[in-house]
Amino acid sequence: MNAPVMPETLAAPLPDALLDALQRMFGTRLSTTLPVRQQHGRDESVFDVPPPQAVVFAETEAEVAQAVAACAAHRVPVIPYGAGSSLEGHLLAVRGGISLDVSRMDRILRIDAEDLTVTVQPGVTRKQLNEALKHEGLFFPIDPGADASLGGMAATRASGTNAVRYGTMRENVLGLRFVNANGEIVRTGSRAKKSSAGYDLTRLLVGSEGTLGVITELTVKVHPLPEAVSAAVCFFPTIDAAVRTAMQVIQIGVPIARCELLDANAIRAVNAHDKLGLKEQPMLLMEFHGSEAGVAEQAAVVQEVAGEFGGEAFEWATTPEARTRLWTARHHAYLSGLQMRPGCRAVTTDTCVPISRLAENINASIAEVEAAGLPYFIVGHVGDGNFHMAYLLDPALPEELATAERLSAQMVERAIALEGTCTGEHGIGLHKQAFLRDETGDEAVAVMRAIKAAMDPLGILNPGKVFAV
Amino acid sequence: MNAPVMPETLAAPLPDALLDALQRMFGTRLSTTLPVRQQHGRDESVFDVPPPQAVVFAETEAEVAQAVAACAAHRVPVIPYGAGSSLEGHLLAVRGGISLDVSRMDRILRIDAEDLTVTVQPGVTRKQLNEALKHEGLFFPIDPGADASLGGMAATRASGTNAVRYGTMRENVLGLRFVNANGEIVRTGSRAKKSSAGYDLTRLLVGSEGTLGVITELTVKVHPLPEAVSAAVCFFPTIDAAVRTAMQVIQIGVPIARCELLDANAIRAVNAHDKLGLKEQPMLLMEFHGSEAGVAEQAAVVQEVAGEFGGEAFEWATTPEARTRLWTARHHAYLSGLQMRPGCRAVTTDTCVPISRLAENINASIAEVEAAGLPYFIVGHVGDGNFHMAYLLDPALPEELATAERLSAQMVERAIALEGTCTGEHGIGLHKQAFLRDETGDEAVAVMRAIKAAMDPLGILNPGKVFAV
């Protein structure tokens, strides 16, 4: 069992000299008030950890560098903070320290439309970026659901609904600037589409969860808005039928842009929340991007495959307004799902397996949760082999948390046996450290620790995350 | 100027105890004969370095581990060797040591057609893999020209003609096994399409040029053979017109599968070599993959764009035989080009810039080489912003090497100013170490060195490459 890492005892008080130094740098942008600290010490995870001891709001890269250097001088932890939408305890101050909020670093620095790249500060959110891009006929595809910051999305190697076609942050970040543990600024990558120049520090930072550096600038790929976009929902007699349709669509090479699963529980939740009147059956929500002819061709293939698995009641949407209505179901699923059990907290799984093993993983996971009797719902990026099962827990019943953790551990064990991963897109954080070891082995974790020790010898950068240093 | 790193003085003789140990492990698969050593100490680069002191031919991962552990015990360098087709001095024994030849580890371990993944030993070559895959209706797209080994292609982050659509080794390696500097086996990644599980060790090893570990197994993505493939050549009045056509094709989002440039010099060379009878004008060689309708649609768009830039004499090929004839020009360009100046050696550049800056980089590079009066030819993966200019040098005239190095340095300086990279796909090796520093800065190189020191504290893994440790 993968018990959550327990927070350490309360950290020592912050040194006065550090607070004085931060006060000089940040003035009123240093806060030690409890509400601000609490806001920076709370996330979607189930952990109850004391908030950071102070919060600073950086507005420039130089300020990030100064803050990290000051914390290094006093050996005080620094926890980067973007939009606060991470799910695995990434932002929790388990060793005390300073929350370094970069959300005010929210400028889009350059849009290079001819090269399909943009350069942004880390606090820019994906919706903000897409709003600016649409005037250029471009879009940024990574959509993890929340309106996350791009710095945070890079730090957790986020992906989401469009990853099946456009890849994840791993594929879409071309270069970075970050502040290292000494407070120095490091540049990685370039605006070239490919490079063989030395170690791939860009992709080492992507997914490093704030433990190797504080990202201060990102250059990411963007894409031309497709000439035609078509979305469809389709309902299936069973989850298995929906999943097998998704599997076959991927296996025959349809370049589908989105391929999302909602189970009947999730549909019931969004129907209750948004009065959508959808059939309360397993549903695939798909989107096709391309030329008019290409989209029609893809849609026809998918419709045929779905038909073979009993898929019916196709509903198509080609205008932005009609697509928005269909996507409401997906985008509201998580919050609607939580409202199915008022006052509940959720433990959400994130396994990802090779596409041929997806039905096996989902079917077994459903059998286990049904046997355990916990309320749950499923949403999934099934085109990637990734899905989320949310267990809805009554916080007053600690045995439910234990049950959810047991079910989650069983699912992860199975995903690893199926040659998959414990986390497709949420990251390790506090919650999955034992799973990381199970998945990749002691030797790989030892290499990760050696890199961490080399790049952050004092252990001040988001300590206790990925592995307990 | 980026003078080549000079080899150190001759290494100390190998310790007898190490030779005895390797003899016990490898028997007749240990060689200290001069021809075998010379064969493992020679590549396409212009460096003249003494050969490795011994060569071992590993047949299993366990043997790789044992060989590395033995070398570590004696602090003797280990240089991984695949197909020997690298271009920047990667395999040269600049500090002496053992060449660890993995070319006999050439088994395709698994083809998981349903998941579009294959798992191979590092000595499997790309042609060998494609031969095995074609019976499954699949292909492996990365084509660097040479029939390189997949281990070597991963180690140099290779790409080539299909990268414009399918990405490079960076995007196509899902997971690895490697032997670290202690002789331990480390696993990275999984067969899942995406993951957020800890630091991205897979992509740290990809492009590490044998300096962080010896790759012993790779799981890579493969792709369904497209339903339709169409290739075309088109001739242009000027290089600039050809390059601007490629730029516009990329910028409007045509999913072209290959987009290669040959200049008139390269065409003259392949005409002389292969009697192809091609017009001796700048040429784009393009390939389209997709459905029948999709391919036709792409081709029509490209033909229109080319026409705007004076492109003419389109020649189409849709059968495999006809395509092979067109691609002969590209695949024979390098060797044909060398034969234009009998006895010559080549210095080949590899800059890659954002697509909008490509014409500027190519045009200025041509003006410089023409002014200097060196024979040259150009081939290029122009859809990626990457091209190679080969300067043809008389080895008896050292001033020609100096001129080529000066021209290469000017081109790199310009590519960096244009926000590109000194190497799109060949790697740093011995040749581009100063360029790496110019490109990414001292801080990033310091991070790379810290990682190298953490993962290989004795400095035995391919020492002197990427940076002189």
Coordinates of N, CA and C in Angstrom, one line a residue, chain A residues 146-321:
Chain A
A146 N -8.3 22.3 -15.9 CA -8.2 23.5 -15.1 C -7.5 24.6 -16.0
D147 N -7.8 25.8 -15.6 CA -7.1 26.9 -16.4 C -5.7 27.1 -15.7
A148 N -4.9 26.1 -15.9 CA -3.6 26.1 -15.2 C -2.6 27.1 -15.8
S149 N -1.5 27.4 -15.1 CA -0.5 28.2 -15.6 C 0.5 27.4 -16.5
L150 N 1.1 28.0 -17.5 CA 2.0 27.2 -18.3 C 3.2 26.8 -17.5
G151 N 3.7 27.6 -16.6 CA 4.8 27.1 -15.8 C 4.5 25.9 -15.0
G152 N 3.3 25.9 -14.4 CA 2.9 24.7 -13.6 C 2.6 23.5 -14.5
M153 N 2.1 23.7 -15.7 CA 1.8 22.6 -16.6 C 3.1 22.0 -17.1
A154 N 4.1 22.8 -17.3 CA 5.4 22.3 -17.6 C 6.0 21.5 -16.5
A155 N 5.9 22.0 -15.3 CA 6.5 21.4 -14.1 C 5.9 20.0 -13.8
T156 N 4.6 19.9 -14.2 CA 4.0 18.5 -13.9 C 3.8 17.7 -15.2
R157 N 4.4 18.2 -16.3 CA 4.3 17.5 -17.6 C 2.8 17.2 -17.9
A158 N 2.0 18.2 -17.9 CA 0.6 18.1 -18.0 C 0.2 17.7 -19.5
S159 N -1.0 17.2 -19.6 CA -1.4 16.9 -21.0 C -2.9 17.2 -21.1
G160 N -3.8 16.2 -21.1 CA -5.2 16.5 -21.2 C -5.9 16.1 -22.5
T161 N -7.0 16.8 -22.9 CA -7.8 16.2 -23.9 C -7.2 16.2 -25.3
N162 N -6.3 17.1 -25.6 CA -5.8 17.1 -27.0 C -4.5 16.3 -27.2
A163 N -4.1 15.7 -26.1 CA -2.7 15.1 -26.2 C -2.7 14.0 -27.2
V164 N -3.8 13.3 -27.4 CA -3.8 12.2 -28.3 C -3.3 12.5 -29.7
R165 N -3.6 13.8 -30.1 CA -3.1 14.2 -31.4 C -1.8 15.1 -31.3
Y166 N -1.8 16.0 -30.3 CA -0.8 17.1 -30.3 C 0.3 16.9 -29.2
G167 N 0.2 15.8 -28.5 CA 1.3 15.5 -27.5 C 1.0 16.3 -26.2
T168 N 2.0 16.1 -25.3 CA 1.9 16.7 -23.9 C 2.8 17.8 -23.8
M169 N 3.0 18.3 -22.6 CA 4.0 19.4 -22.4 C 5.4 18.9 -22.8
R170 N 5.6 17.6 -22.7 CA 6.9 17.0 -23.1 C 7.2 17.3 -24.5
E171 N 6.2 17.2 -25.4 CA 6.4 17.4 -26.8 C 6.3 18.9 -27.2
N172 N 5.7 19.7 -26.4 CA 5.3 21.0 -26.9 C 6.1 22.2 -26.3
V173 N 7.0 21.9 -25.3 CA 7.9 22.9 -24.8 C 9.2 22.8 -25.6
L174 N 9.6 23.9 -26.2 CA 10.8 23.9 -27.0 C 12.0 24.4 -26.2
G175 N 11.8 25.3 -25.3 CA 12.9 25.8 -24.5 C 12.3 26.5 -23.2
L176 N 13.2 26.7 -22.3 CA 12.8 27.3 -21.0 C 13.9 28.3 -20.5
R177 N 13.6 29.1 -19.6 CA 14.5 29.7 -18.7 C 14.1 29.3 -17.3
F178 N 15.1 29.0 -16.4 CA 14.7 28.6 -15.1 C 15.8 29.2 -14.1
V179 N 15.4 29.4 -12.9 CA 16.3 29.8 -11.8 C 16.7 28.6 -11.1
N180 N 18.0 28.3 -11.0 CA 18.5 27.1 -10.3 C 18.6 27.4 -8.8
A181 N 19.1 26.3 -8.1 CA 19.1 26.4 -6.7 C 20.0 27.4 -6.1
N182 N 20.9 27.9 -6.9 CA 21.8 29.0 -6.5 C 21.3 30.4 -6.8
G183 N 20.1 30.4 -7.4 CA 19.6 31.7 -7.8 C 20.1 32.2 -9.1
E184 N 20.8 31.3 -9.9 CA 21.3 31.7 -11.3 C 20.2 31.4 -12.3
I185 N 20.3 32.2 -13.4 CA 19.3 31.9 -14.5 C 20.0 31.0 -15.6
V186 N 19.3 30.0 -15.9 CA 19.7 29.0 -16.9 C 18.8 29.0 -18.1
R187 N 19.4 29.0 -19.3 CA 18.6 28.9 -20.5 C 18.7 27.5 -21.1
T188 N 17.6 27.0 -21.6 CA 17.7 25.6 -22.2 C 16.9 25.8 -23.6
G189 N 17.3 24.9 -24.5 CA 16.6 24.9 -25.8 C 16.8 26.1 -26.6
S190 N 16.0 26.2 -27.7 CA 16.0 27.4 -28.6 C 14.6 27.4 -29.2
R191 N 14.5 28.2 -30.3 CA 13.3 28.2 -31.0 C 13.3 27.3 -32.2
A192 N 14.5 26.6 -32.4 CA 14.6 25.6 -33.5 C 13.7 24.4 -33.1
K193 N 13.1 23.8 -34.2 CA 12.2 22.7 -34.0 C 12.8 21.5 -33.4
K194 N 14.1 21.3 -33.7 CA 14.8 20.1 -33.2 C 16.3 20.5 -32.9
S195 N 16.9 19.7 -32.1 CA 18.3 20.1 -31.7 C 19.0 18.8 -31.2
S196 N 20.3 18.7 -31.4 CA 21.1 17.7 -30.7 C 22.2 18.3 -29.9
A197 N 21.9 19.5 -29.4 CA 23.0 20.2 -28.7 C 23.0 19.9 -27.2
G198 N 23.7 18.8 -26.8 CA 23.9 18.5 -25.4 C 22.7 17.9 -24.7
Y199 N 22.8 17.8 -23.4 CA 21.8 17.1 -22.7 C 20.5 17.9 -22.8
D200 N 19.4 17.2 -22.7 CA 18.0 17.7 -23.0 C 17.5 18.3 -21.6
L201 N 18.1 19.4 -21.2 CA 17.7 20.0 -20.0 C 16.2 20.5 -20.0
T202 N 15.7 20.9 -21.2 CA 14.3 21.3 -21.3 C 13.4 20.2 -20.8
R203 N 13.7 19.0 -21.3 CA 12.8 17.9 -20.9 C 13.1 17.3 -19.5
L204 N 14.3 17.6 -19.0 CA 14.6 17.3 -17.6 C 13.8 18.2 -16.6
L205 N 13.6 19.5 -17.0 CA 12.9 20.4 -16.2 C 11.4 20.1 -16.3
V206 N 10.9 19.8 -17.5 CA 9.5 19.4 -17.7 C 9.2 18.2 -16.9
G207 N 8.3 18.3 -16.0 CA 8.0 17.1 -15.1 C 8.8 17.1 -13.8
S208 N 9.6 18.1 -13.6 CA 10.5 18.0 -12.4 C 9.8 18.6 -11.2
E209 N 8.6 19.0 -11.3 CA 7.7 19.4 -10.2 C 8.3 20.4 -9.3
G210 N 9.1 21.3 -9.8 CA 9.6 22.4 -9.0 C 10.8 22.0 -8.2
T211 N 11.3 20.8 -8.4 CA 12.4 20.3 -7.5 C 13.8 20.5 -8.1
L212 N 13.9 21.0 -9.3 CA 15.2 21.2 -9.9 C 15.4 22.7 -10.3
G213 N 14.4 23.5 -10.3 CA 14.5 24.9 -10.7 C 13.1 25.5 -10.7
V214 N 13.1 26.8 -10.8 CA 11.8 27.5 -10.9 C 11.8 28.1 -12.3
I215 N 10.8 27.6 -13.0 CA 10.6 28.0 -14.4 C 10.2 29.5 -14.5
T216 N 10.9 30.3 -15.3 CA 10.6 31.7 -15.4 C 10.2 32.2 -16.8
E217 N 10.4 31.3 -17.7 CA 10.0 31.6 -19.1 C 9.9 30.3 -19.9
L218 N 8.9 30.3 -20.8 CA 8.7 29.1 -21.7 C 8.5 29.5 -23.1
T219 N 9.2 28.7 -24.0 CA 8.8 28.8 -25.4 C 8.1 27.5 -25.8
V220 N 6.9 27.6 -26.3 CA 6.1 26.5 -26.6 C 5.7 26.5 -28.0
K221 N 5.4 25.3 -28.6 CA 4.8 25.2 -29.9 C 3.3 25.6 -29.9
V222 N 2.9 26.2 -30.9 CA 1.4 26.4 -31.1 C 1.1 25.9 -32.5
H223 N -0.2 25.8 -32.7 CA -0.7 25.1 -34.0 C -1.7 26.0 -34.7
P224 N -1.7 25.9 -36.0 CA -2.7 26.6 -36.8 C -4.1 26.1 -36.4
L225 N -5.0 27.0 -36.2 CA -6.4 26.6 -36.0 C -6.8 25.7 -37.2
P226 N -7.4 24.6 -37.0 CA -7.7 23.7 -38.1 C -8.8 24.4 -39.0
E227 N -8.7 24.1 -40.3 CA -9.6 24.6 -41.2 C -11.1 24.2 -40.9
A228 N -11.2 22.9 -40.4 CA -12.5 22.4 -40.0 C -12.3 21.7 -38.7
V229 N -13.4 21.8 -37.9 CA -13.4 21.1 -36.6 C -14.8 20.5 -36.5
S230 N -14.8 19.2 -36.1 CA -16.1 18.6 -35.9 C -16.1 17.8 -34.6
A231 N -17.1 17.9 -33.8 CA -17.2 17.2 -32.6 C -18.4 16.2 -32.6
A232 N -18.3 15.1 -31.9 CA -19.4 14.2 -31.9 C -19.4 13.5 -30.5
V233 N -20.6 13.2 -30.1 CA -20.8 12.3 -28.9 C -21.5 11.0 -29.5
C234 N -21.2 9.9 -28.8 CA -21.7 8.6 -29.2 C -21.9 7.8 -27.9
F235 N -23.0 7.1 -27.8 CA -23.3 6.4 -26.6 C -23.2 4.9 -26.8
F236 N -22.8 4.2 -25.8 CA -22.5 2.7 -25.9 C -23.2 1.9 -24.9
P237 N -23.5 0.7 -25.2 CA -24.2 -0.2 -24.2 C -23.4 -0.5 -23.0
T238 N -22.1 -0.5 -23.1 CA -21.2 -0.8 -22.0 C -19.9 0.1 -22.1
I239 N -19.3 0.2 -21.0 CA -18.0 0.9 -20.9 C -17.0 0.1 -21.9
D240 N -17.0 -1.2 -21.8 CA -16.1 -2.0 -22.6 C -16.3 -1.7 -24.1
A241 N -17.5 -1.5 -24.5 CA -17.7 -1.2 -25.9 C -17.1 0.2 -26.3
A242 N -17.3 1.1 -25.4 CA -16.8 2.5 -25.7 C -15.3 2.4 -25.7
V243 N -14.7 1.7 -24.8 CA -13.2 1.7 -24.7 C -12.6 0.9 -25.9
R244 N -13.3 -0.1 -26.3 CA -12.8 -0.9 -27.5 C -12.9 -0.1 -28.8
T245 N -13.9 0.8 -28.8 CA -14.0 1.7 -30.0 C -12.8 2.6 -30.0
A246 N -12.5 3.2 -28.9 CA -11.4 4.1 -28.8 C -10.1 3.4 -29.2
M247 N -9.9 2.2 -28.6 CA -8.7 1.5 -28.9 C -8.6 1.2 -30.4
Q248 N -9.7 0.8 -31.1 CA -9.5 0.5 -32.5 C -9.3 1.8 -33.3
V249 N -9.9 2.9 -33.0 CA -9.7 4.1 -33.7 C -8.2 4.5 -33.7
I250 N -7.6 4.4 -32.5 CA -6.2 4.7 -32.4 C -5.4 3.7 -33.2
Q251 N -5.7 2.4 -33.1 CA -4.9 1.4 -33.7 C -4.9 1.5 -35.2
I252 N -6.0 1.9 -35.8 CA -6.0 2.0 -37.3 C -5.5 3.4 -37.7
G253 N -5.1 4.2 -36.8 CA -4.3 5.4 -37.2 C -5.1 6.6 -37.5
V254 N -6.4 6.7 -37.1 CA -7.2 7.9 -37.3 C -6.5 9.0 -36.4
P255 N -6.2 10.2 -37.1 CA -5.6 11.2 -36.3 C -6.6 12.1 -35.5
I256 N -7.3 11.4 -34.7 CA -8.4 12.0 -33.9 C -7.7 13.0 -32.9
A257 N -8.4 14.2 -32.8 CA -7.8 15.2 -32.0 C -8.2 15.1 -30.5
R258 N -9.4 14.6 -30.2 CA -9.8 14.4 -28.8 C -10.6 13.1 -28.8
C259 N -10.4 12.3 -27.7 CA -11.2 11.1 -27.6 C -11.4 10.8 -26.1
E260 N -12.5 11.3 -25.6 CA -12.7 11.3 -24.2 C -13.9 10.3 -23.8
L261 N -13.7 9.6 -22.7 CA -14.7 8.8 -22.2 C -15.4 9.4 -20.9
L262 N -16.7 9.3 -20.8 CA -17.4 9.6 -19.6 C -18.3 8.3 -19.3
D263 N -18.2 7.9 -18.0 CA -19.1 6.7 -17.7 C -20.5 7.2 -17.3
A264 N -21.4 6.3 -17.1 CA -22.8 6.7 -16.8 C -22.9 7.5 -15.5
N265 N -22.0 7.3 -14.6 CA -22.0 8.1 -13.3 C -21.7 9.5 -13.6
A266 N -20.7 9.7 -14.5 CA -20.3 11.1 -14.8 C -21.4 11.8 -15.6
I267 N -22.0 11.0 -16.5 CA -23.1 11.7 -17.3 C -24.3 12.1 -16.3
R268 N -24.6 11.2 -15.4 CA -25.7 11.5 -14.4 C -25.3 12.8 -13.7
A269 N -24.0 12.9 -13.4 CA -23.6 14.1 -12.6 C -23.7 15.4 -13.5
V270 N -23.3 15.3 -14.7 CA -23.4 16.6 -15.5 C -24.8 16.8 -15.9
N271 N -25.6 15.8 -16.1 CA -27.0 16.0 -16.3 C -27.7 16.8 -15.2
A272 N -27.3 16.3 -14.0 CA -27.9 17.0 -12.8 C -27.4 18.4 -12.6
H273 N -26.2 18.6 -13.0 CA -25.5 19.9 -12.8 C -25.9 20.9 -13.9
D274 N -25.9 20.4 -15.1 CA -26.1 21.3 -16.3 C -27.4 21.1 -17.1
K275 N -28.2 20.2 -16.6 CA -29.5 19.9 -17.4 C -29.2 19.6 -18.8
L276 N -28.2 18.8 -19.1 CA -27.8 18.5 -20.5 C -28.7 17.5 -21.2
G277 N -29.4 16.7 -20.4 CA -30.3 15.7 -21.0 C -29.6 14.6 -21.8
L278 N -28.4 14.3 -21.4 CA -27.7 13.3 -22.2 C -28.1 11.9 -21.8
K279 N -28.0 10.9 -22.7 CA -28.3 9.6 -22.3 C -27.4 9.1 -21.2
E280 N -27.9 8.5 -20.2 CA -27.0 8.1 -19.0 C -26.4 6.7 -19.3
Q281 N -25.6 6.7 -20.3 CA -24.8 5.5 -20.7 C -23.4 6.0 -21.0
P282 N -22.5 5.0 -21.0 CA -21.1 5.3 -21.4 C -21.0 6.1 -22.7
M283 N -20.2 7.1 -22.7 CA -20.2 8.0 -23.9 C -18.8 8.3 -24.3
L284 N -18.6 8.3 -25.6 CA -17.3 8.9 -26.1 C -17.6 10.3 -26.7
L285 N -16.7 11.2 -26.4 CA -16.8 12.5 -26.9 C -15.5 12.7 -27.7
M286 N -15.7 13.0 -29.0 CA -14.6 13.0 -29.9 C -14.5 14.3 -30.7
E287 N -13.3 14.6 -31.1 CA -13.2 15.8 -32.0 C -12.2 15.5 -33.1
F288 N -12.5 16.1 -34.2 CA -11.7 15.9 -35.4 C -11.2 17.2 -36.0
H289 N -10.0 17.3 -36.3 CA -9.4 18.5 -36.8 C -8.8 18.2 -38.2
G290 N -9.0 19.1 -39.2 CA -8.3 19.0 -40.5 C -9.0 19.8 -41.5
S291 N -8.8 19.4 -42.7 CA -9.5 20.0 -43.8 C -11.0 19.5 -43.8
E292 N -11.9 20.2 -44.5 CA -13.3 19.8 -44.5 C -13.3 18.3 -44.9
A293 N -12.6 18.0 -46.0 CA -12.7 16.6 -46.5 C -12.0 15.6 -45.5
G294 N -10.9 16.0 -44.9 CA -10.2 15.2 -43.9 C -11.1 14.9 -42.7
V295 N -11.7 15.9 -42.2 CA -12.6 15.7 -41.0 C -13.7 14.8 -41.4
A296 N -14.3 14.9 -42.5 CA -15.4 14.1 -42.9 C -15.0 12.6 -43.0
E297 N -13.8 12.5 -43.6 CA -13.2 11.1 -43.8 C -13.0 10.5 -42.4
Q298 N -12.3 11.2 -41.5 CA -12.1 10.6 -40.2 C -13.4 10.3 -39.5
A299 N -14.4 11.2 -39.6 CA -15.6 11.0 -38.9 C -16.3 9.7 -39.4
A300 N -16.3 9.5 -40.7 CA -16.9 8.3 -41.3 C -16.3 7.0 -40.8
V301 N -15.0 7.0 -40.7 CA -14.3 5.8 -40.2 C -14.7 5.6 -38.8
V302 N -14.7 6.6 -38.0 CA -15.0 6.4 -36.5 C -16.4 6.0 -36.4
Q303 N -17.3 6.5 -37.1 CA -18.7 6.1 -37.0 C -18.9 4.6 -37.3
E304 N -18.1 4.2 -38.3 CA -18.2 2.8 -38.7 C -17.7 1.9 -37.6
V305 N -16.5 2.3 -37.0 CA -16.0 1.5 -35.9 C -16.9 1.5 -34.7
A306 N -17.5 2.6 -34.4 CA -18.4 2.7 -33.2 C -19.6 1.8 -33.4
G307 N -20.1 1.8 -34.7 CA -21.2 0.9 -35.0 C -21.0 -0.5 -34.7
E308 N -19.7 -0.9 -35.0 CA -19.4 -2.4 -34.8 C -19.5 -2.7 -33.3
F309 N -19.3 -1.7 -32.4 CA -19.3 -2.0 -31.0 C -20.7 -1.5 -30.4
G310 N -21.7 -1.3 -31.2 CA -23.0 -1.0 -30.7 C -23.1 0.5 -30.3
G311 N -22.2 1.3 -30.8 CA -22.3 2.8 -30.5 C -23.5 3.3 -31.3
E312 N -24.2 4.2 -30.7 CA -25.4 4.8 -31.4 C -25.7 6.2 -31.0
A313 N -26.7 6.8 -31.5 CA -27.1 8.1 -31.1 C -26.0 9.1 -31.3
F314 N -25.3 9.0 -32.4 CA -24.3 10.0 -32.7 C -24.9 11.4 -32.8
E315 N -24.3 12.3 -32.1 CA -24.7 13.7 -32.2 C -23.5 14.5 -32.7
W316 N -23.7 15.3 -33.7 CA -22.5 16.0 -34.3 C -22.6 17.5 -34.1
A317 N -21.5 18.1 -33.9 CA -21.5 19.6 -33.7 C -20.3 20.1 -34.5
T318 N -20.6 21.1 -35.4 CA -19.5 21.7 -36.2 C -19.4 23.2 -36.0
T319 N -20.4 23.8 -35.3 CA -20.2 25.2 -35.0 C -19.5 25.3 -33.6
P320 N -18.8 26.4 -33.4 CA -18.2 26.6 -32.1 C -19.2 26.5 -30.9
E321 N -20.4 27.0 -31.1 CA -21.4 27.0 -30.1 C -21.9 25.6 -29.8

